[in-house]
Amino acid sequence: MSDARLLAVEAVESHVRAFFVGHSVEVVDYDLGPERREVVPDLRVLVVGPGPRCDSWAYVTAGCWAAMEKDGQGLEFVMTAHVRDQRFIELMAMTAYYHCGGHQLDVEHSMPIGEPWVPGSTCDHLLISLPYLHGPDLEHCPLPGGHARILWTLPVTTAEIEFRRRHGHEALEQLFDEAEIIPTDPFRASVA
C-alpha cells in the first residue's frame, strides 16, 4: 500500500472513530480475492457497534476513496443494520468492488444485490443516498489531500427501484418518509 493510500484509509478510520465516539469499532481487512484484489487493494470494512449515537450497527468502507479519488474527491459507503453479521461486511465489500470496478456509484444511484439483503427479505437492491441516519458530520470526511463523502447504502426492493425510475429519487424518499420505514428492518414492507 502506498503511503498516500494508507494515510487516506487511516484518515477514514479516524473520522469514523471520532464520529462514533463511545462505540466499539472493529477493523476488518477484506480481501476480495485474487481476481478482484487489484480493484480495491486496500479495502477495510469498519464495523461499528451500537452505542450512544445509535442503537444499530454501522458498516463503513475504507479504501474506495484511495482507489478512485479524482482531484482529491471520492466516496466511501455506510450501511446500517440491525445486527452484526458477516453478510453485511460482504455486502460492503461487494459495494466497494461494484463502485471501483466500473460501475461508479453516487447519490441517487442503485445497485442490484442479486439476492435478498438477508434471507427472507424482499430488499434486493442498494440505493445510494445521503446518510440521513447519521447526518453531514459523518458524510463529510476530510482526508490528506482531499475529501471523501460517506454515502448511505439503503437496502430497497425491486418495486421501489422501479418506482424511482418512473417517478424520481425524491418521490421515493418521500414515500419512505410517509411510511416511516425502519431502514434497518430487513423484513419491512415495500413502499411501492
mmCIF file with all atom_site columns, C-alpha atoms in Angstrom:
data_model
loop_
_atom_site.group_PDB
_atom_site.id
_atom_site.type_symbol
_atom_site.label_atom_id
_atom_site.label_alt_id
_atom_site.label_comp_id
_atom_site.label_asym_id
_atom_site.label_entity_id
_atom_site.label_seq_id
_atom_site.pdbx_PDB_ins_code
_atom_site.Cartn_x
_atom_site.Cartn_y
_atom_site.Cartn_z
_atom_site.occupancy
_atom_site.B_iso_or_equiv
_atom_site.pdbx_formal_charge
_atom_site.auth_seq_id
_atom_site.auth_comp_id
_atom_site.auth_asym_id
_atom_site.auth_atom_id
_atom_site.pdbx_PDB_model_num
ATOM 1   C CA . MET A 1 1   ? 0.000   0.000   0.000   1.00 0.00 ? 1   MET A CA 1
ATOM 2   C CA . SER A 1 2   ? 1.387   3.372   -0.946  1.00 0.00 ? 2   SER A CA 1
ATOM 3   C CA . ASP A 1 3   ? 1.883   5.914   1.811   1.00 0.00 ? 3   ASP A CA 1
ATOM 4   C CA . ALA A 1 4   ? -0.799  8.224   0.378   1.00 0.00 ? 4   ALA A CA 1
ATOM 5   C CA . ARG A 1 5   ? -3.366  5.430   0.146   1.00 0.00 ? 5   ARG A CA 1
ATOM 6   C CA . LEU A 1 6   ? -2.528  4.205   3.646   1.00 0.00 ? 6   LEU A CA 1
ATOM 7   C CA . LEU A 1 7   ? -2.927  7.740   5.021   1.00 0.00 ? 7   LEU A CA 1
ATOM 8   C CA . ALA A 1 8   ? -6.317  8.060   3.296   1.00 0.00 ? 8   ALA A CA 1
ATOM 9   C CA . VAL A 1 9   ? -7.589  4.732   4.671   1.00 0.00 ? 9   VAL A CA 1
ATOM 10  C CA . GLU A 1 10  ? -6.348  5.648   8.164   1.00 0.00 ? 10  GLU A CA 1
ATOM 11  C CA . ALA A 1 11  ? -7.990  9.089   7.907   1.00 0.00 ? 11  ALA A CA 1
ATOM 12  C CA . VAL A 1 12  ? -11.355 7.487   7.054   1.00 0.00 ? 12  VAL A CA 1
ATOM 13  C CA . GLU A 1 13  ? -10.962 5.172   10.033  1.00 0.00 ? 13  GLU A CA 1
ATOM 14  C CA . SER A 1 14  ? -10.077 8.104   12.333  1.00 0.00 ? 14  SER A CA 1
ATOM 15  C CA . HIS A 1 15  ? -13.090 10.063  11.067  1.00 0.00 ? 15  HIS A CA 1
ATOM 16  C CA . VAL A 1 16  ? -15.436 7.140   11.717  1.00 0.00 ? 16  VAL A CA 1
ATOM 17  C CA . ARG A 1 17  ? -13.978 6.565   15.193  1.00 0.00 ? 17  ARG A CA 1
ATOM 18  C CA . ALA A 1 18  ? -14.356 10.257  16.049  1.00 0.00 ? 18  ALA A CA 1
ATOM 19  C CA . PHE A 1 19  ? -17.937 10.365  14.797  1.00 0.00 ? 19  PHE A CA 1
ATOM 20  C CA . PHE A 1 20  ? -18.890 7.172   16.640  1.00 0.00 ? 20  PHE A CA 1
ATOM 21  C CA . VAL A 1 21  ? -17.065 8.005   19.878  1.00 0.00 ? 21  VAL A CA 1
ATOM 22  C CA . GLY A 1 22  ? -18.301 5.669   22.618  1.00 0.00 ? 22  GLY A CA 1
ATOM 23  C CA . HIS A 1 23  ? -18.993 2.854   20.129  1.00 0.00 ? 23  HIS A CA 1
ATOM 24  C CA . SER A 1 24  ? -16.813 -0.186  19.503  1.00 0.00 ? 24  SER A CA 1
ATOM 25  C CA . VAL A 1 25  ? -15.121 -0.083  16.093  1.00 0.00 ? 25  VAL A CA 1
ATOM 26  C CA . GLU A 1 26  ? -13.653 -3.250  14.614  1.00 0.00 ? 26  GLU A CA 1
ATOM 27  C CA . VAL A 1 27  ? -11.437 -3.026  11.522  1.00 0.00 ? 27  VAL A CA 1
ATOM 28  C CA . VAL A 1 28  ? -11.865 -5.913  9.085   1.00 0.00 ? 28  VAL A CA 1
ATOM 29  C CA . ASP A 1 29  ? -9.255  -6.113  6.333   1.00 0.00 ? 29  ASP A CA 1
ATOM 30  C CA . TYR A 1 30  ? -11.271 -7.529  3.462   1.00 0.00 ? 30  TYR A CA 1
ATOM 31  C CA . ASP A 1 31  ? -9.506  -9.415  0.712   1.00 0.00 ? 31  ASP A CA 1
ATOM 32  C CA . LEU A 1 32  ? -11.700 -9.540  -2.377  1.00 0.00 ? 32  LEU A CA 1
ATOM 33  C CA . GLY A 1 33  ? -9.683  -12.474 -3.727  1.00 0.00 ? 33  GLY A CA 1
ATOM 34  C CA . PRO A 1 34  ? -7.077  -12.786 -6.460  1.00 0.00 ? 34  PRO A CA 1
ATOM 35  C CA . GLU A 1 35  ? -9.318  -11.785 -9.394  1.00 0.00 ? 35  GLU A CA 1
ATOM 36  C CA . ARG A 1 36  ? -10.671 -8.647  -7.670  1.00 0.00 ? 36  ARG A CA 1
ATOM 37  C CA . ARG A 1 37  ? -7.942  -7.571  -5.249  1.00 0.00 ? 37  ARG A CA 1
ATOM 38  C CA . GLU A 1 38  ? -6.378  -5.053  -7.652  1.00 0.00 ? 38  GLU A CA 1
ATOM 39  C CA . VAL A 1 39  ? -9.647  -3.099  -7.944  1.00 0.00 ? 39  VAL A CA 1
ATOM 40  C CA . VAL A 1 40  ? -9.758  -2.125  -4.240  1.00 0.00 ? 40  VAL A CA 1
ATOM 41  C CA . PRO A 1 41  ? -6.400  -3.321  -2.907  1.00 0.00 ? 41  PRO A CA 1
ATOM 42  C CA . ASP A 1 42  ? -6.603  -1.607  0.490   1.00 0.00 ? 42  ASP A CA 1
ATOM 43  C CA . LEU A 1 43  ? -10.214 -2.338  1.377   1.00 0.00 ? 43  LEU A CA 1
ATOM 44  C CA . ARG A 1 44  ? -11.214 -2.366  5.016   1.00 0.00 ? 44  ARG A CA 1
ATOM 45  C CA . VAL A 1 45  ? -14.695 -2.524  6.447   1.00 0.00 ? 45  VAL A CA 1
ATOM 46  C CA . LEU A 1 46  ? -15.188 -0.715  9.739   1.00 0.00 ? 46  LEU A CA 1
ATOM 47  C CA . VAL A 1 47  ? -17.786 -2.467  11.900  1.00 0.00 ? 47  VAL A CA 1
ATOM 48  C CA . VAL A 1 48  ? -19.314 -0.035  14.393  1.00 0.00 ? 48  VAL A CA 1
ATOM 49  C CA . GLY A 1 49  ? -21.315 -1.453  17.294  1.00 0.00 ? 49  GLY A CA 1
ATOM 50  C CA . PRO A 1 50  ? -24.365 0.137   18.896  1.00 0.00 ? 50  PRO A CA 1
ATOM 51  C CA . GLY A 1 51  ? -23.688 2.962   21.315  1.00 0.00 ? 51  GLY A CA 1
ATOM 52  C CA . PRO A 1 52  ? -24.644 6.467   22.374  1.00 0.00 ? 52  PRO A CA 1
ATOM 53  C CA . ARG A 1 53  ? -25.120 7.810   18.834  1.00 0.00 ? 53  ARG A CA 1
ATOM 54  C CA . CYS A 1 54  ? -27.382 4.997   17.562  1.00 0.00 ? 54  CYS A CA 1
ATOM 55  C CA . ASP A 1 55  ? -28.623 1.600   18.673  1.00 0.00 ? 55  ASP A CA 1
ATOM 56  C CA . SER A 1 56  ? -27.879 -0.176  15.384  1.00 0.00 ? 56  SER A CA 1
ATOM 57  C CA . TRP A 1 57  ? -24.730 -1.463  13.696  1.00 0.00 ? 57  TRP A CA 1
ATOM 58  C CA . ALA A 1 58  ? -22.899 0.511   11.014  1.00 0.00 ? 58  ALA A CA 1
ATOM 59  C CA . TYR A 1 59  ? -20.593 -0.909  8.353   1.00 0.00 ? 59  TYR A CA 1
ATOM 60  C CA . VAL A 1 60  ? -18.312 1.623   6.654   1.00 0.00 ? 60  VAL A CA 1
ATOM 61  C CA . THR A 1 61  ? -15.903 1.093   3.757   1.00 0.00 ? 61  THR A CA 1
ATOM 62  C CA . ALA A 1 62  ? -12.371 2.450   3.923   1.00 0.00 ? 62  ALA A CA 1
ATOM 63  C CA . GLY A 1 63  ? -10.353 2.143   0.725   1.00 0.00 ? 63  GLY A CA 1
ATOM 64  C CA . CYS A 1 64  ? -12.760 3.227   -2.032  1.00 0.00 ? 64  CYS A CA 1
ATOM 65  C CA . TRP A 1 65  ? -11.522 6.818   -1.944  1.00 0.00 ? 65  TRP A CA 1
ATOM 66  C CA . ALA A 1 66  ? -7.918  5.627   -2.150  1.00 0.00 ? 66  ALA A CA 1
ATOM 67  C CA . ALA A 1 67  ? -8.740  3.517   -5.222  1.00 0.00 ? 67  ALA A CA 1
ATOM 68  C CA . MET A 1 68  ? -10.961 6.019   -7.067  1.00 0.00 ? 68  MET A CA 1
ATOM 69  C CA . GLU A 1 69  ? -10.275 9.599   -5.989  1.00 0.00 ? 69  GLU A CA 1
ATOM 70  C CA . LYS A 1 70  ? -10.213 12.270  -8.661  1.00 0.00 ? 70  LYS A CA 1
ATOM 71  C CA . ASP A 1 71  ? -8.791  15.677  -7.820  1.00 0.00 ? 71  ASP A CA 1
ATOM 72  C CA . GLY A 1 72  ? -8.913  14.715  -4.128  1.00 0.00 ? 72  GLY A CA 1
ATOM 73  C CA . GLN A 1 73  ? -12.628 13.881  -4.197  1.00 0.00 ? 73  GLN A CA 1
ATOM 74  C CA . GLY A 1 74  ? -14.141 10.429  -3.765  1.00 0.00 ? 74  GLY A CA 1
ATOM 75  C CA . LEU A 1 75  ? -16.605 8.249   -1.930  1.00 0.00 ? 75  LEU A CA 1
ATOM 76  C CA . GLU A 1 76  ? -16.914 5.715   0.863   1.00 0.00 ? 76  GLU A CA 1
ATOM 77  C CA . PHE A 1 77  ? -20.114 3.928   1.868   1.00 0.00 ? 77  PHE A CA 1
ATOM 78  C CA . VAL A 1 78  ? -22.042 3.152   5.059   1.00 0.00 ? 78  VAL A CA 1
ATOM 79  C CA . MET A 1 79  ? -24.743 0.546   5.667   1.00 0.00 ? 79  MET A CA 1
ATOM 80  C CA . THR A 1 80  ? -26.797 0.404   8.842   1.00 0.00 ? 80  THR A CA 1
ATOM 81  C CA . ALA A 1 81  ? -28.156 -2.917  10.064  1.00 0.00 ? 81  ALA A CA 1
ATOM 82  C CA . HIS A 1 82  ? -29.991 -4.459  12.983  1.00 0.00 ? 82  HIS A CA 1
ATOM 83  C CA . VAL A 1 83  ? -27.229 -6.947  13.942  1.00 0.00 ? 83  VAL A CA 1
ATOM 84  C CA . ARG A 1 84  ? -23.551 -7.683  13.487  1.00 0.00 ? 84  ARG A CA 1
ATOM 85  C CA . ASP A 1 85  ? -23.251 -10.189 10.675  1.00 0.00 ? 85  ASP A CA 1
ATOM 86  C CA . GLN A 1 86  ? -20.544 -11.210 8.226   1.00 0.00 ? 86  GLN A CA 1
ATOM 87  C CA . ARG A 1 87  ? -23.165 -10.820 5.499   1.00 0.00 ? 87  ARG A CA 1
ATOM 88  C CA . PHE A 1 88  ? -23.091 -7.033  5.871   1.00 0.00 ? 88  PHE A CA 1
ATOM 89  C CA . ILE A 1 89  ? -19.283 -6.934  5.711   1.00 0.00 ? 89  ILE A CA 1
ATOM 90  C CA . GLU A 1 90  ? -19.519 -8.913  2.463   1.00 0.00 ? 90  GLU A CA 1
ATOM 91  C CA . LEU A 1 91  ? -22.185 -6.548  1.082   1.00 0.00 ? 91  LEU A CA 1
ATOM 92  C CA . MET A 1 92  ? -19.962 -3.561  1.793   1.00 0.00 ? 92  MET A CA 1
ATOM 93  C CA . ALA A 1 93  ? -17.082 -5.313  0.018   1.00 0.00 ? 93  ALA A CA 1
ATOM 94  C CA . MET A 1 94  ? -19.447 -6.019  -2.893  1.00 0.00 ? 94  MET A CA 1
ATOM 95  C CA . THR A 1 95  ? -20.429 -2.337  -2.979  1.00 0.00 ? 95  THR A CA 1
ATOM 96  C CA . ALA A 1 96  ? -16.769 -1.277  -2.963  1.00 0.00 ? 96  ALA A CA 1
ATOM 97  C CA . TYR A 1 97  ? -15.935 -3.648  -5.811  1.00 0.00 ? 97  TYR A CA 1
ATOM 98  C CA . TYR A 1 98  ? -19.001 -2.586  -7.835  1.00 0.00 ? 98  TYR A CA 1
ATOM 99  C CA . HIS A 1 99  ? -18.127 1.104   -7.374  1.00 0.00 ? 99  HIS A CA 1
ATOM 100 C CA . CYS A 1 100 ? -14.400 0.779   -8.056  1.00 0.00 ? 100 CYS A CA 1
ATOM 101 C CA . GLY A 1 101 ? -14.745 -1.909  -10.715 1.00 0.00 ? 101 GLY A CA 1
ATOM 102 C CA . GLY A 1 102 ? -16.515 0.072   -13.404 1.00 0.00 ? 102 GLY A CA 1
ATOM 103 C CA . HIS A 1 103 ? -19.977 0.979   -12.066 1.00 0.00 ? 103 HIS A CA 1
ATOM 104 C CA . GLN A 1 104 ? -19.167 4.236   -10.311 1.00 0.00 ? 104 GLN A CA 1
ATOM 105 C CA . LEU A 1 105 ? -21.872 4.970   -7.743  1.00 0.00 ? 105 LEU A CA 1
ATOM 106 C CA . ASP A 1 106 ? -23.133 8.300   -6.442  1.00 0.00 ? 106 ASP A CA 1
ATOM 107 C CA . VAL A 1 107 ? -26.214 9.787   -4.785  1.00 0.00 ? 107 VAL A CA 1
ATOM 108 C CA . GLU A 1 108 ? -29.444 8.534   -6.414  1.00 0.00 ? 108 GLU A CA 1
ATOM 109 C CA . HIS A 1 109 ? -27.729 5.513   -7.979  1.00 0.00 ? 109 HIS A CA 1
ATOM 110 C CA . SER A 1 110 ? -28.553 1.915   -7.128  1.00 0.00 ? 110 SER A CA 1
ATOM 111 C CA . MET A 1 111 ? -27.004 -1.486  -7.479  1.00 0.00 ? 111 MET A CA 1
ATOM 112 C CA . PRO A 1 112 ? -28.579 -4.932  -7.591  1.00 0.00 ? 112 PRO A CA 1
ATOM 113 C CA . ILE A 1 113 ? -27.526 -7.358  -4.873  1.00 0.00 ? 113 ILE A CA 1
ATOM 114 C CA . GLY A 1 114 ? -28.658 -10.385 -6.869  1.00 0.00 ? 114 GLY A CA 1
ATOM 115 C CA . GLU A 1 115 ? -30.340 -11.965 -3.855  1.00 0.00 ? 115 GLU A CA 1
ATOM 116 C CA . PRO A 1 116 ? -32.213 -10.828 -0.735  1.00 0.00 ? 116 PRO A CA 1
ATOM 117 C CA . TRP A 1 117 ? -30.382 -8.470  1.645   1.00 0.00 ? 117 TRP A CA 1
ATOM 118 C CA . VAL A 1 118 ? -30.852 -11.210 4.247   1.00 0.00 ? 118 VAL A CA 1
ATOM 119 C CA . PRO A 1 119 ? -32.739 -14.499 3.756   1.00 0.00 ? 119 PRO A CA 1
ATOM 120 C CA . GLY A 1 120 ? -36.471 -13.799 3.607   1.00 0.00 ? 120 GLY A CA 1
ATOM 121 C CA . SER A 1 121 ? -36.109 -10.073 2.878   1.00 0.00 ? 121 SER A CA 1
ATOM 122 C CA . THR A 1 122 ? -37.707 -8.515  -0.212  1.00 0.00 ? 122 THR A CA 1
ATOM 123 C CA . CYS A 1 123 ? -34.879 -5.944  -0.332  1.00 0.00 ? 123 CYS A CA 1
ATOM 124 C CA . ASP A 1 124 ? -32.587 -6.995  -3.183  1.00 0.00 ? 124 ASP A CA 1
ATOM 125 C CA . HIS A 1 125 ? -31.008 -3.682  -4.270  1.00 0.00 ? 125 HIS A CA 1
ATOM 126 C CA . LEU A 1 126 ? -28.964 -0.990  -2.547  1.00 0.00 ? 126 LEU A CA 1
ATOM 127 C CA . LEU A 1 127 ? -29.991 2.634   -3.048  1.00 0.00 ? 127 LEU A CA 1
ATOM 128 C CA . ILE A 1 128 ? -27.203 5.191   -2.681  1.00 0.00 ? 128 ILE A CA 1
ATOM 129 C CA . SER A 1 129 ? -28.398 8.163   -0.686  1.00 0.00 ? 129 SER A CA 1
ATOM 130 C CA . LEU A 1 130 ? -27.274 10.796  1.774   1.00 0.00 ? 130 LEU A CA 1
ATOM 131 C CA . PRO A 1 131 ? -26.561 9.269   5.201   1.00 0.00 ? 131 PRO A CA 1
ATOM 132 C CA . TYR A 1 132 ? -29.771 10.560  6.786   1.00 0.00 ? 132 TYR A CA 1
ATOM 133 C CA . LEU A 1 133 ? -29.422 8.352   9.868   1.00 0.00 ? 133 LEU A CA 1
ATOM 134 C CA . HIS A 1 134 ? -26.047 9.894   10.669  1.00 0.00 ? 134 HIS A CA 1
ATOM 135 C CA . GLY A 1 135 ? -26.090 13.309  9.010   1.00 0.00 ? 135 GLY A CA 1
ATOM 136 C CA . PRO A 1 136 ? -23.478 15.530  7.395   1.00 0.00 ? 136 PRO A CA 1
ATOM 137 C CA . ASP A 1 137 ? -20.965 15.118  10.222  1.00 0.00 ? 137 ASP A CA 1
ATOM 138 C CA . LEU A 1 138 ? -20.383 11.527  9.095   1.00 0.00 ? 138 LEU A CA 1
ATOM 139 C CA . GLU A 1 139 ? -20.898 12.277  5.396   1.00 0.00 ? 139 GLU A CA 1
ATOM 140 C CA . HIS A 1 140 ? -18.105 14.861  5.124   1.00 0.00 ? 140 HIS A CA 1
ATOM 141 C CA . CYS A 1 141 ? -14.743 13.223  5.773   1.00 0.00 ? 141 CYS A CA 1
ATOM 142 C CA . PRO A 1 142 ? -11.617 15.370  5.337   1.00 0.00 ? 142 PRO A CA 1
ATOM 143 C CA . LEU A 1 143 ? -8.582  13.457  4.088   1.00 0.00 ? 143 LEU A CA 1
ATOM 144 C CA . PRO A 1 144 ? -4.952  14.341  3.456   1.00 0.00 ? 144 PRO A CA 1
ATOM 145 C CA . GLY A 1 145 ? -5.058  15.958  0.027   1.00 0.00 ? 145 GLY A CA 1
ATOM 146 C CA . GLY A 1 146 ? -8.803  15.744  -0.366  1.00 0.00 ? 146 GLY A CA 1
ATOM 147 C CA . HIS A 1 147 ? -12.248 14.932  0.886   1.00 0.00 ? 147 HIS A CA 1
ATOM 148 C CA . ALA A 1 148 ? -14.455 11.828  0.950   1.00 0.00 ? 148 ALA A CA 1
ATOM 149 C CA . ARG A 1 149 ? -18.219 11.719  1.107   1.00 0.00 ? 149 ARG A CA 1
ATOM 150 C CA . ILE A 1 150 ? -19.596 8.777   3.031   1.00 0.00 ? 150 ILE A CA 1
ATOM 151 C CA . LEU A 1 151 ? -22.880 7.816   1.379   1.00 0.00 ? 151 LEU A CA 1
ATOM 152 C CA . TRP A 1 152 ? -25.607 5.524   2.641   1.00 0.00 ? 152 TRP A CA 1
ATOM 153 C CA . THR A 1 153 ? -26.335 2.162   1.034   1.00 0.00 ? 153 THR A CA 1
ATOM 154 C CA . LEU A 1 154 ? -30.002 1.626   1.854   1.00 0.00 ? 154 LEU A CA 1
ATOM 155 C CA . PRO A 1 155 ? -31.476 -1.826  1.107   1.00 0.00 ? 155 PRO A CA 1
ATOM 156 C CA . VAL A 1 156 ? -34.577 -1.447  -1.080  1.00 0.00 ? 156 VAL A CA 1
ATOM 157 C CA . THR A 1 157 ? -36.916 -3.639  -3.110  1.00 0.00 ? 157 THR A CA 1
ATOM 158 C CA . THR A 1 158 ? -37.114 -4.110  -6.864  1.00 0.00 ? 158 THR A CA 1
ATOM 159 C CA . ALA A 1 159 ? -40.549 -2.436  -6.790  1.00 0.00 ? 159 ALA A CA 1
ATOM 160 C CA . GLU A 1 160 ? -39.027 0.619   -5.068  1.00 0.00 ? 160 GLU A CA 1
ATOM 161 C CA . ILE A 1 161 ? -36.284 0.809   -7.713  1.00 0.00 ? 161 ILE A CA 1
ATOM 162 C CA . GLU A 1 162 ? -38.927 0.634   -10.454 1.00 0.00 ? 162 GLU A CA 1
ATOM 163 C CA . PHE A 1 163 ? -40.940 3.381   -8.713  1.00 0.00 ? 163 PHE A CA 1
ATOM 164 C CA . ARG A 1 164 ? -37.819 5.545   -8.551  1.00 0.00 ? 164 ARG A CA 1
ATOM 165 C CA . ARG A 1 165 ? -37.162 5.024   -12.265 1.00 0.00 ? 165 ARG A CA 1
ATOM 166 C CA . ARG A 1 166 ? -40.697 6.193   -13.097 1.00 0.00 ? 166 ARG A CA 1
ATOM 167 C CA . HIS A 1 167 ? -41.153 8.971   -10.518 1.00 0.00 ? 167 HIS A CA 1
ATOM 168 C CA . GLY A 1 168 ? -37.660 10.010  -9.402  1.00 0.00 ? 168 GLY A CA 1
ATOM 169 C CA . HIS A 1 169 ? -35.463 9.649   -6.359  1.00 0.00 ? 169 HIS A CA 1
ATOM 170 C CA . GLU A 1 170 ? -37.144 12.453  -4.433  1.00 0.00 ? 170 GLU A CA 1
ATOM 171 C CA . ALA A 1 171 ? -40.571 10.828  -4.836  1.00 0.00 ? 171 ALA A CA 1
ATOM 172 C CA . LEU A 1 172 ? -39.241 7.527   -3.490  1.00 0.00 ? 172 LEU A CA 1
ATOM 173 C CA . GLU A 1 173 ? -37.649 9.229   -0.485  1.00 0.00 ? 173 GLU A CA 1
ATOM 174 C CA . GLN A 1 174 ? -40.995 10.961  0.140   1.00 0.00 ? 174 GLN A CA 1
ATOM 175 C CA . LEU A 1 175 ? -42.677 7.515   0.236   1.00 0.00 ? 175 LEU A CA 1
ATOM 176 C CA . PHE A 1 176 ? -40.061 6.314   2.723   1.00 0.00 ? 176 PHE A CA 1
ATOM 177 C CA . ASP A 1 177 ? -40.793 9.331   4.936   1.00 0.00 ? 177 ASP A CA 1
ATOM 178 C CA . GLU A 1 178 ? -44.559 8.913   4.696   1.00 0.00 ? 178 GLU A CA 1
ATOM 179 C CA . ALA A 1 179 ? -44.334 5.196   5.511   1.00 0.00 ? 179 ALA A CA 1
ATOM 180 C CA . GLU A 1 180 ? -41.874 5.940   8.341   1.00 0.00 ? 180 GLU A CA 1
ATOM 181 C CA . ILE A 1 181 ? -39.768 2.957   7.306   1.00 0.00 ? 181 ILE A CA 1
ATOM 182 C CA . ILE A 1 182 ? -37.289 1.468   9.713   1.00 0.00 ? 182 ILE A CA 1
ATOM 183 C CA . PRO A 1 183 ? -34.284 1.219   7.382   1.00 0.00 ? 183 PRO A CA 1
ATOM 184 C CA . THR A 1 184 ? -32.575 -1.444  9.491   1.00 0.00 ? 184 THR A CA 1
ATOM 185 C CA . ASP A 1 185 ? -35.610 -3.778  9.295   1.00 0.00 ? 185 ASP A CA 1
ATOM 186 C CA . PRO A 1 186 ? -34.789 -6.388  6.656   1.00 0.00 ? 186 PRO A CA 1
ATOM 187 C CA . PHE A 1 187 ? -38.429 -7.534  6.609   1.00 0.00 ? 187 PHE A CA 1
ATOM 188 C CA . ARG A 1 188 ? -40.050 -4.115  6.175   1.00 0.00 ? 188 ARG A CA 1
ATOM 189 C CA . ALA A 1 189 ? -42.862 -3.871  3.646   1.00 0.00 ? 189 ALA A CA 1
ATOM 190 C CA . SER A 1 190 ? -42.094 -2.321  0.271   1.00 0.00 ? 190 SER A CA 1
ATOM 191 C CA . VAL A 1 191 ? -43.477 1.217   -0.044  1.00 0.00 ? 191 VAL A CA 1
ATOM 192 C CA . ALA A 1 192 ? -44.092 0.834   -3.803  1.00 0.00 ? 192 ALA A CA 1
#
